[in-house]
Tab-separated table of C-alpha atoms and ligand atoms in Angstrom:
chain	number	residue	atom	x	y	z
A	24	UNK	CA	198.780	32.530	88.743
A	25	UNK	CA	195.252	31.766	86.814
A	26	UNK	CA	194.740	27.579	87.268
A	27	UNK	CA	193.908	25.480	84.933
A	28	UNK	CA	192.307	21.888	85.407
A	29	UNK	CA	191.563	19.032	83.427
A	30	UNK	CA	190.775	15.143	83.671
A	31	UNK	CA	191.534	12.318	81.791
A	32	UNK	CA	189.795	8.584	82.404
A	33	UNK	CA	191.583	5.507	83.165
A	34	UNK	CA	190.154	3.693	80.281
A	35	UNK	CA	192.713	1.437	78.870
A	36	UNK	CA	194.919	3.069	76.727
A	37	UNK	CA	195.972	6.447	75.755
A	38	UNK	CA	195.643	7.246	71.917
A	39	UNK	CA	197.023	9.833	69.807
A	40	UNK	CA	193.991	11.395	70.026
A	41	UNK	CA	194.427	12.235	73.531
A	42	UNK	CA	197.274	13.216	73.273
A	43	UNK	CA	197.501	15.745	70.739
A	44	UNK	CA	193.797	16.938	71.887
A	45	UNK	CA	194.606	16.923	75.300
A	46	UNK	CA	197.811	15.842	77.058
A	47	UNK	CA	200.691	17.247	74.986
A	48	UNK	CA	198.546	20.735	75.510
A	49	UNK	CA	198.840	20.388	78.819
A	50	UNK	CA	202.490	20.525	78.990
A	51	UNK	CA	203.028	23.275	77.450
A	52	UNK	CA	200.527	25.125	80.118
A	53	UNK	CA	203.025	23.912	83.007
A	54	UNK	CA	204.982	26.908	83.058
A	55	UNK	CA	202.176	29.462	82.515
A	56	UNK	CA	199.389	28.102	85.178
A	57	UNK	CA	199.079	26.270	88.097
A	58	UNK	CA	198.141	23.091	86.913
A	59	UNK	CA	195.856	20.504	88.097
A	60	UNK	CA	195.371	17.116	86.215
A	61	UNK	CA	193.182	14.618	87.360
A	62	UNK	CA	192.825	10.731	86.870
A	63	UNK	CA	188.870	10.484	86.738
A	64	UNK	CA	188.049	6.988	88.121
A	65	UNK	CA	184.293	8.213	89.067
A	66	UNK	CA	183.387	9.374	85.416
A	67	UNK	CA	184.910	5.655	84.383
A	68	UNK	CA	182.860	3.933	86.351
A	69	UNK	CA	179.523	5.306	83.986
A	70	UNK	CA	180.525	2.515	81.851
A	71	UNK	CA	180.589	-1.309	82.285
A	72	UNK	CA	183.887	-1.976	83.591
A	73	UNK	CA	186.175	-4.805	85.063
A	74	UNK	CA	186.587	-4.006	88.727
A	75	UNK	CA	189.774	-6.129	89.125
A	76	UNK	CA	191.688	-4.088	86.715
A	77	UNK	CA	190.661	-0.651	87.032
A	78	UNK	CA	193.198	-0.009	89.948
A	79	UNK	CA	195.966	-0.638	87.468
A	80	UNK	CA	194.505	0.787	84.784
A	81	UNK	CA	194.183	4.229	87.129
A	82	UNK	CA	198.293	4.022	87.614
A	83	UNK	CA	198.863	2.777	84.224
A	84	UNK	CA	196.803	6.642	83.331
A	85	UNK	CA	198.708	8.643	85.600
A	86	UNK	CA	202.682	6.538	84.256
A	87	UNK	CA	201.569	7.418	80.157
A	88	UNK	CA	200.910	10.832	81.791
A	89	UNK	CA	204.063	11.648	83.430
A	90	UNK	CA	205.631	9.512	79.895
A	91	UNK	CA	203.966	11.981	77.638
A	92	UNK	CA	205.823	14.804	79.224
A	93	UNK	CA	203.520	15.956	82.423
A	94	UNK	CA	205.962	16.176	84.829
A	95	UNK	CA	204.612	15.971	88.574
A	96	UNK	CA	207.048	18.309	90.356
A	97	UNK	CA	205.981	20.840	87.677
A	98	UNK	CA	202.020	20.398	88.261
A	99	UNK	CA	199.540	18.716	90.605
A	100	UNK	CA	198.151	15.105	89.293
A	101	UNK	CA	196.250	13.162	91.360
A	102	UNK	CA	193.040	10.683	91.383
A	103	UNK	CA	189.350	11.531	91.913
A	104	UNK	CA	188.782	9.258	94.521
A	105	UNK	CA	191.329	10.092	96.429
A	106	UNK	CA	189.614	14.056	97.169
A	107	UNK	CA	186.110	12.960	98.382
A	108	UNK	CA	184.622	16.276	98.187
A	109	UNK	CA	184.329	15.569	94.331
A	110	UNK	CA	181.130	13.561	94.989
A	111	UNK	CA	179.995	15.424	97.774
A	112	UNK	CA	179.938	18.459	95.915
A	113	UNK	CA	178.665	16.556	92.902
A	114	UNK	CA	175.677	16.719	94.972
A	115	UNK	CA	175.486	20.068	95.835
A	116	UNK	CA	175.766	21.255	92.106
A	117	UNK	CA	172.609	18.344	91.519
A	118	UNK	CA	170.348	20.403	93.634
A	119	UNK	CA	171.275	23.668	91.007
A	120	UNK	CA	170.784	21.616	87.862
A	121	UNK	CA	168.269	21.004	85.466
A	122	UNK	CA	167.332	17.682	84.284
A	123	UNK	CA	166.619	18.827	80.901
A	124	UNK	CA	170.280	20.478	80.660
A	125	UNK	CA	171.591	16.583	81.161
A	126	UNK	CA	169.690	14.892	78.796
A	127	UNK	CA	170.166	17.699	75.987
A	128	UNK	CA	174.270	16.477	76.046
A	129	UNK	CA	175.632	15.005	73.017
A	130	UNK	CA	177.702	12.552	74.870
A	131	UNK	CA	175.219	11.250	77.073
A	132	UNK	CA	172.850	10.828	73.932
A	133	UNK	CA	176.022	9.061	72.408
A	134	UNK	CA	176.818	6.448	75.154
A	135	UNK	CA	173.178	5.798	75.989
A	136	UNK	CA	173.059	4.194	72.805
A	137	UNK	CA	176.157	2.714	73.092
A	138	UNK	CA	175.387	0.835	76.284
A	139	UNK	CA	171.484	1.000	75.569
A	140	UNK	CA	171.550	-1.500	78.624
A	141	UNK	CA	173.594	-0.192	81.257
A	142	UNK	CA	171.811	3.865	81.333
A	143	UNK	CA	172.356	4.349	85.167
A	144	UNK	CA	171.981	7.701	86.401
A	145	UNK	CA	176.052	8.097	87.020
A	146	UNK	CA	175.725	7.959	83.063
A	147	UNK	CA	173.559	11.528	82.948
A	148	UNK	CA	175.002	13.076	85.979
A	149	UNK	CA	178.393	13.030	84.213
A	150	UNK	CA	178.638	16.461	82.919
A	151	UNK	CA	177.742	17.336	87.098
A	152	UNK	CA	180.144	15.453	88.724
A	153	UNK	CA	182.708	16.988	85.582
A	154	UNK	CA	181.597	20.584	86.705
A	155	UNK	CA	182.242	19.134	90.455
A	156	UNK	CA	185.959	18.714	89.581
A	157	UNK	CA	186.765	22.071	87.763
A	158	UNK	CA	184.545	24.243	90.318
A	159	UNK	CA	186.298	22.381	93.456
A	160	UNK	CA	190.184	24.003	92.254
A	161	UNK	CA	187.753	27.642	91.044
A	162	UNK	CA	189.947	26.491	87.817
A	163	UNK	CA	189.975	29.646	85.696
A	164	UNK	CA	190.635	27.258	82.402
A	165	UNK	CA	189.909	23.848	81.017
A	166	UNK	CA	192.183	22.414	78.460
A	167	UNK	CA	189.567	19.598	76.224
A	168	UNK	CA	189.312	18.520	72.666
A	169	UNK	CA	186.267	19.709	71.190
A	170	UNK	CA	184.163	16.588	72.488
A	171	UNK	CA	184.205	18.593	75.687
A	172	UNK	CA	183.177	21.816	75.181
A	173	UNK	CA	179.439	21.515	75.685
A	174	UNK	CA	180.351	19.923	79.295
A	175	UNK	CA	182.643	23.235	80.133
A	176	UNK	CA	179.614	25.282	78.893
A	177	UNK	CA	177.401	23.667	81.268
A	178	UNK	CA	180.180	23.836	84.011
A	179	UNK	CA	179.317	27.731	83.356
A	180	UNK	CA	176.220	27.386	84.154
A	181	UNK	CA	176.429	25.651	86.700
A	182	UNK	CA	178.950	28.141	88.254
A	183	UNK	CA	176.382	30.619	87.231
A	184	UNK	CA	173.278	28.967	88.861
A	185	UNK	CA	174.928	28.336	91.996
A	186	UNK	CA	176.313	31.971	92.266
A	187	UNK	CA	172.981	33.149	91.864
A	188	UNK	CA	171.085	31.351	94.143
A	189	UNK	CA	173.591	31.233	96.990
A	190	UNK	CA	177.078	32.840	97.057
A	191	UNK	CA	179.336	34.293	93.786
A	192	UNK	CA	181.885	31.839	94.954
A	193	UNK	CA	182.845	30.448	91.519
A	194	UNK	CA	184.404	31.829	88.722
A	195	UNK	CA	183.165	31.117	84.472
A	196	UNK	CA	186.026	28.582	83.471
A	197	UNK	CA	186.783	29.240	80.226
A	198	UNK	CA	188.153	26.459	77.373
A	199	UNK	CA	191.338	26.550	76.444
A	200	UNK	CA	191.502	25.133	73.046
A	201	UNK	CA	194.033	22.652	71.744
A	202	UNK	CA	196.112	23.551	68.553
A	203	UNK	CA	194.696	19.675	67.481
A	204	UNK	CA	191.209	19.913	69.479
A	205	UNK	CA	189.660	16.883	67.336
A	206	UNK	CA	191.372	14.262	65.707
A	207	UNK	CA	189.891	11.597	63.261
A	208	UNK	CA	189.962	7.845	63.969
A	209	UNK	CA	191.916	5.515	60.749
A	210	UNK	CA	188.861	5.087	59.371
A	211	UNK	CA	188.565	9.173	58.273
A	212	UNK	CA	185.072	9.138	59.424
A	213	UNK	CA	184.811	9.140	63.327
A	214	UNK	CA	186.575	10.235	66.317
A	215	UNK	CA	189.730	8.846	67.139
A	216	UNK	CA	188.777	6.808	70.316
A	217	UNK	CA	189.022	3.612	72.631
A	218	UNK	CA	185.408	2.021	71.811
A	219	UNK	CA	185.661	2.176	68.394
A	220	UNK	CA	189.010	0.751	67.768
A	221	UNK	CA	190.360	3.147	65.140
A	222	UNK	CA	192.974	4.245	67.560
A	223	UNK	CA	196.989	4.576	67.355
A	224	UNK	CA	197.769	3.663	71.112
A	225	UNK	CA	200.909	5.745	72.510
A	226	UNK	CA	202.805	2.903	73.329
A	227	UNK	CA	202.208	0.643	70.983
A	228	UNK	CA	205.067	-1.296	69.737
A	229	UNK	CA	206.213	0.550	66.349
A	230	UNK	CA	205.557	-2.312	63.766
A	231	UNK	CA	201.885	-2.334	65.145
A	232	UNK	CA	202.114	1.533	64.696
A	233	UNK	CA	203.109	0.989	61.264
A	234	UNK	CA	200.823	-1.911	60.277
A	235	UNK	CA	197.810	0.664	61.206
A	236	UNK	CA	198.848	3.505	59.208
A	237	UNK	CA	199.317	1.740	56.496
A	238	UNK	CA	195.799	0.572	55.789
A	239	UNK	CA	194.400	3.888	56.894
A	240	UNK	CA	192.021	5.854	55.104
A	241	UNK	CA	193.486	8.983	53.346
A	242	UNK	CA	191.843	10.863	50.666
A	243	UNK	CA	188.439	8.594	49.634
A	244	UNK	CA	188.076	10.742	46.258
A	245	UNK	CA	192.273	9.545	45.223
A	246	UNK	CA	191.623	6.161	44.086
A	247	UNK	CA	194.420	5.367	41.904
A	248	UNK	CA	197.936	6.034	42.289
A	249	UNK	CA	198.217	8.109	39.638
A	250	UNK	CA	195.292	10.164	40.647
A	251	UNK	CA	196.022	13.827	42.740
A	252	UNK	CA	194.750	14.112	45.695
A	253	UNK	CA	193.869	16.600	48.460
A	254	UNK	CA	195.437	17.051	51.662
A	255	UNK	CA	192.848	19.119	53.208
A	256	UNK	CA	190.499	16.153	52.633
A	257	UNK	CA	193.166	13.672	53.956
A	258	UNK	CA	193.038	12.798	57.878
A	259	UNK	CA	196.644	11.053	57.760
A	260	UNK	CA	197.634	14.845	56.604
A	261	UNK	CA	196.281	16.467	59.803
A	262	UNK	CA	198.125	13.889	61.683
A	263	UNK	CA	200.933	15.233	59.790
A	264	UNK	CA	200.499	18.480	61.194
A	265	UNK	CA	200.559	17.739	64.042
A	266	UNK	CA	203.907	15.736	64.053
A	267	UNK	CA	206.042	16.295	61.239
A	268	UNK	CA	207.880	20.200	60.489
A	269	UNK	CA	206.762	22.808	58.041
A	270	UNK	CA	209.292	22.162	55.386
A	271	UNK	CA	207.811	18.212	55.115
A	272	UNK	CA	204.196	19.419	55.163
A	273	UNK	CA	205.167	21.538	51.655
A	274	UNK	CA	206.429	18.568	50.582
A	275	UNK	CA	203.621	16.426	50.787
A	276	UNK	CA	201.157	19.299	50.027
A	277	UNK	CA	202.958	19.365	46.441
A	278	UNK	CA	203.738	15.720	46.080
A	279	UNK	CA	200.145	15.020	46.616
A	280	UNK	CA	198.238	17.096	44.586
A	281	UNK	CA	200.664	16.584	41.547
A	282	UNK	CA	200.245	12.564	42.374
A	283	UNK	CA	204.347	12.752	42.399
A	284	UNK	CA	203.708	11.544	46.257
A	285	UNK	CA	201.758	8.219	46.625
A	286	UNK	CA	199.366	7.867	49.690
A	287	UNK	CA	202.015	4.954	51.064
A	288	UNK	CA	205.178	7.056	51.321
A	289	UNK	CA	203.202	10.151	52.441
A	290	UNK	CA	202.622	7.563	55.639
A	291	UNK	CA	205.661	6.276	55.353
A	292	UNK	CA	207.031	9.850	56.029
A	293	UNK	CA	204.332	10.506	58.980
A	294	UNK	CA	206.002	7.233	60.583
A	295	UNK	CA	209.154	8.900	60.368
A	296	UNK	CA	208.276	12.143	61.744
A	297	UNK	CA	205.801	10.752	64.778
A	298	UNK	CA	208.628	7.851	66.080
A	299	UNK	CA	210.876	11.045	66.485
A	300	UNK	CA	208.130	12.271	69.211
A	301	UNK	CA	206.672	8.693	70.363
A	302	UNK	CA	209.717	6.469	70.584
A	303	UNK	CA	210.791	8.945	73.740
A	304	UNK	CA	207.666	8.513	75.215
A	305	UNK	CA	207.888	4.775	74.895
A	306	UNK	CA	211.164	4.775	76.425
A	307	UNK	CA	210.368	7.107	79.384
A	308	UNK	CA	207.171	4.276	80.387
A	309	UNK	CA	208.840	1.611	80.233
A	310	UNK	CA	211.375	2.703	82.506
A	311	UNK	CA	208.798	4.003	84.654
A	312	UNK	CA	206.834	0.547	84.703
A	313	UNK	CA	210.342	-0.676	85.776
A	314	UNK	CA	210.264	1.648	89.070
A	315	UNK	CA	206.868	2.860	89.358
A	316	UNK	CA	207.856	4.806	92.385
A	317	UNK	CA	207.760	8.153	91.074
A	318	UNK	CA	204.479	7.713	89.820
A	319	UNK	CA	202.626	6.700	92.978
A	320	UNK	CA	204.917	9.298	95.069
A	321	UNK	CA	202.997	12.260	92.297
A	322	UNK	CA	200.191	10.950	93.095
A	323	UNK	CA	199.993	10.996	96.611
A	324	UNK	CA	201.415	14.501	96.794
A	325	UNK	CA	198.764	15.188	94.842
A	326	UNK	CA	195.811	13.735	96.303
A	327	UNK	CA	197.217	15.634	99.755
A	328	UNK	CA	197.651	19.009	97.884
A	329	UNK	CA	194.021	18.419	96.291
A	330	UNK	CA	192.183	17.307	99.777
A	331	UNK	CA	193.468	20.915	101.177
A	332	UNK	CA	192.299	23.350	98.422
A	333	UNK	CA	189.088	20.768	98.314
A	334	UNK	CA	188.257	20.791	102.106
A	335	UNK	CA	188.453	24.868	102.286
A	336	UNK	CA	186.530	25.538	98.867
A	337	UNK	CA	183.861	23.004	100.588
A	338	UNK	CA	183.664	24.503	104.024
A	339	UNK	CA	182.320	27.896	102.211
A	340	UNK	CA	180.310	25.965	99.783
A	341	UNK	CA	178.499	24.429	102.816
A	342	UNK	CA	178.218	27.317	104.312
A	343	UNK	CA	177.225	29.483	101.399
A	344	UNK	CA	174.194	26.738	100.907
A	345	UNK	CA	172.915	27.647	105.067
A	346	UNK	CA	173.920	24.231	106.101
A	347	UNK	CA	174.609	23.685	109.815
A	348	UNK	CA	178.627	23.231	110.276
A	349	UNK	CA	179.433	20.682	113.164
A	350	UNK	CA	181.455	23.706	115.060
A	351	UNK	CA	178.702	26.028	115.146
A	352	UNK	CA	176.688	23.675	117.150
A	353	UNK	CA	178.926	23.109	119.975
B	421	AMP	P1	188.903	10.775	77.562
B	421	AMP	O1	189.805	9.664	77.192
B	421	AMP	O2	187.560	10.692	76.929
B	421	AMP	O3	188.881	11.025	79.032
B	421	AMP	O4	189.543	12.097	76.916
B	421	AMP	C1	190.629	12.770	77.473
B	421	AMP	C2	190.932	14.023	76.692
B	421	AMP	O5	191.294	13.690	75.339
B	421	AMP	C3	189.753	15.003	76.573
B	421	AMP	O6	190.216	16.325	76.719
B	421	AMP	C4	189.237	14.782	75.178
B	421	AMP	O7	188.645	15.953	74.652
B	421	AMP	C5	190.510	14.433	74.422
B	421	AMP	N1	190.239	13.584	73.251
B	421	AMP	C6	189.744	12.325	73.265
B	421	AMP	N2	189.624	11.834	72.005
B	421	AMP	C7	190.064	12.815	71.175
B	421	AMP	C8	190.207	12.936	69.754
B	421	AMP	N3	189.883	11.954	68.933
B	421	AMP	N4	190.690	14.104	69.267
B	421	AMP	C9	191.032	15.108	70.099
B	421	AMP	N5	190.921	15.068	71.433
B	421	AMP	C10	190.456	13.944	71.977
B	422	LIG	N1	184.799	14.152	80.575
B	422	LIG	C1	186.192	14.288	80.243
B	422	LIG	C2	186.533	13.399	79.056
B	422	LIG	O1	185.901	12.425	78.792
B	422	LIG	C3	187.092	13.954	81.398
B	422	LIG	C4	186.927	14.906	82.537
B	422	LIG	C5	186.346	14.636	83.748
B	422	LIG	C6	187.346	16.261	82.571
B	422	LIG	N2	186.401	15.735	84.558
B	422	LIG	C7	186.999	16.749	83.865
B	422	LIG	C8	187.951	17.100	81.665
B	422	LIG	C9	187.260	18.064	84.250
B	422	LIG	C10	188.208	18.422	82.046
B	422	LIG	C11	187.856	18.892	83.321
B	422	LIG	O2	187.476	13.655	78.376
């Protein structure tokens, strides 16, 4: 069976945005790959962060997880930090990569600015330690919104510098796109995301839900209510898509171009439609925040499954590279 791997960060909470870019895709690859999805504590800590909540915030990642549907006797989840070999061979791939290749990436360009004060090198070594985690599991695939594509690409070359210069040990991970690979914040404009609070969180209570969708952007060019609008230009319609069945989406496509649909019912409709798939989820946390016993039982079946695979991929990575193993010398 090809694998597949893929990492999420512990960064507070999960939006819709994750989810329909990443996590919901990765369910529906349980049955077809061997799965391996990873809590990603080191890439968090590029950022400023609280250090007395990022434990919780690492099992709060993996519980919305296993909510949203990734079930842990079906695939492997587990936390960076747990498999040192990450960082170690973090290290390794270092020695193979540019400097030039970091500082061309769009999301180190991005979050430089956005924490112009805190640019440590953990910051530009990102997409490395990234390529670390696919190349460790010689992942085939790597299921990412769009935002991620560039770092896959450079995984590839990675895989392809180190191949060349020592061993062809690694294989070309491919992307494996998402049927919703980028999804727009309320505002219409940006990325849905954490930072810049335009986010639908996936457990957020539903009148908070509702409050947000209801002063979201939709179509800037349908002013009045009386005016048509566009649904290709509307983001709460590709939210639509994403939640609520064919025969609705004709409805609103019709209703909103012939004005017959205002903007408020269209959303009213998308409420509708996306409690059907979140109010589950919702329920399935909070039971597990109940009993989180499951959820740290997953992950420490997979942080033992991980360390195996990591500690034999590493033993011909080191040796591949012409360092000295311990055994040879006695
Ligand atoms: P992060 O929270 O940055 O670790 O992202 C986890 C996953 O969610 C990655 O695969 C991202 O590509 C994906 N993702 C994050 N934000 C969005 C978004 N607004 N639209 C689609 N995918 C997203
Ligand atoms: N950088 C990714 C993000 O922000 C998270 C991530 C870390 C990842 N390591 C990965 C994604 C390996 C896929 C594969 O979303």
């Amino acid at each position: 069976m090809d694998r597949v791997f893929s990492g999420i960060q512990p960064t507070g909470e999960v939006h819709i945005g994750n989810y329909l870019g990443a996590i919901k895709h990765w369910v529906e690859l349980i049955d077809q790959y061997d799965c391996i999805y990873c809590i990603v504590d080191y890439h968090a800590m590029t950022v400023p962060y609280e250090p007395g909540e990022m434990s919780r915030r690492i099992l709060d990642a993996a519980l919305v997880n296993i909510a949203c549907g990734l079930d842990p006797e079906r695939c492997t989840l587990f936390v960076q930090s747990h498999v040192p070999e990450h960082t170690e061979l973090t290290w390794i791939f270092n020695c193979v990569t540019p400097i030039g290749d970091l500082e061309r990436m769009t999301q180190f360009k991005e979050k430089a600015k956005q924490h112009r004060k805190h640019v440590n090198a953990g910051l530009l070594d990102y997409p490395v330690l990234q390529a670390a985690d696919i190349l460790l599991y010689k992942a085939h695939y790597v299921p990412v919104g769009v935002d991620q594509v560039q770092h896959v690409e450079l995984t590839r070359e990675i895989a392809r510098r180190f191949n060349q210069r020592f061993a062809p040990i690694f294989p070309e991970p491919q992307v494996l796109h998402s049927p919703t690979p980028k999804i727009l914040g309320l505002d219409g404009q940006s990325k849905m995301s954490k930072s810049l609070n335009n986010y639908i969180g996936m457990l957020e209570p539903p009148d908070v839900i509702w409050e947000k969708l209801r002063t979201a952007v939709t179509d800037v060019q349908r002013v009045r209510r009386s005016d048509p609008g566009e649904p290709t230009r509307c983001n709460i319609y590709t939210i639509h898509q994403a939640f609520s069945p064919s025969e609705v989406l004709k409805e609103i496509e019709s209703g909103c171009r012939s004005a017959g649909l205002g903007c408020v019912d269209c959303k009213r409709l998308l409420f509708e439609h996306m409690m059907k798939e979140l109010d589950p989820i919702r329920q399935r946390a909070e039971s597990l925040r109940r009993d989180d016993g499951p959820v740290r039982r997953a992950l420490i079946r997979g942080a033992e499954r991980c360390r195996e695979i990591a500690r034999e991929v590493m033993k011909e990575v080191r040796s591949s590279a012409g360092l000295l193993p311990l055994d040879a010398i006695s």
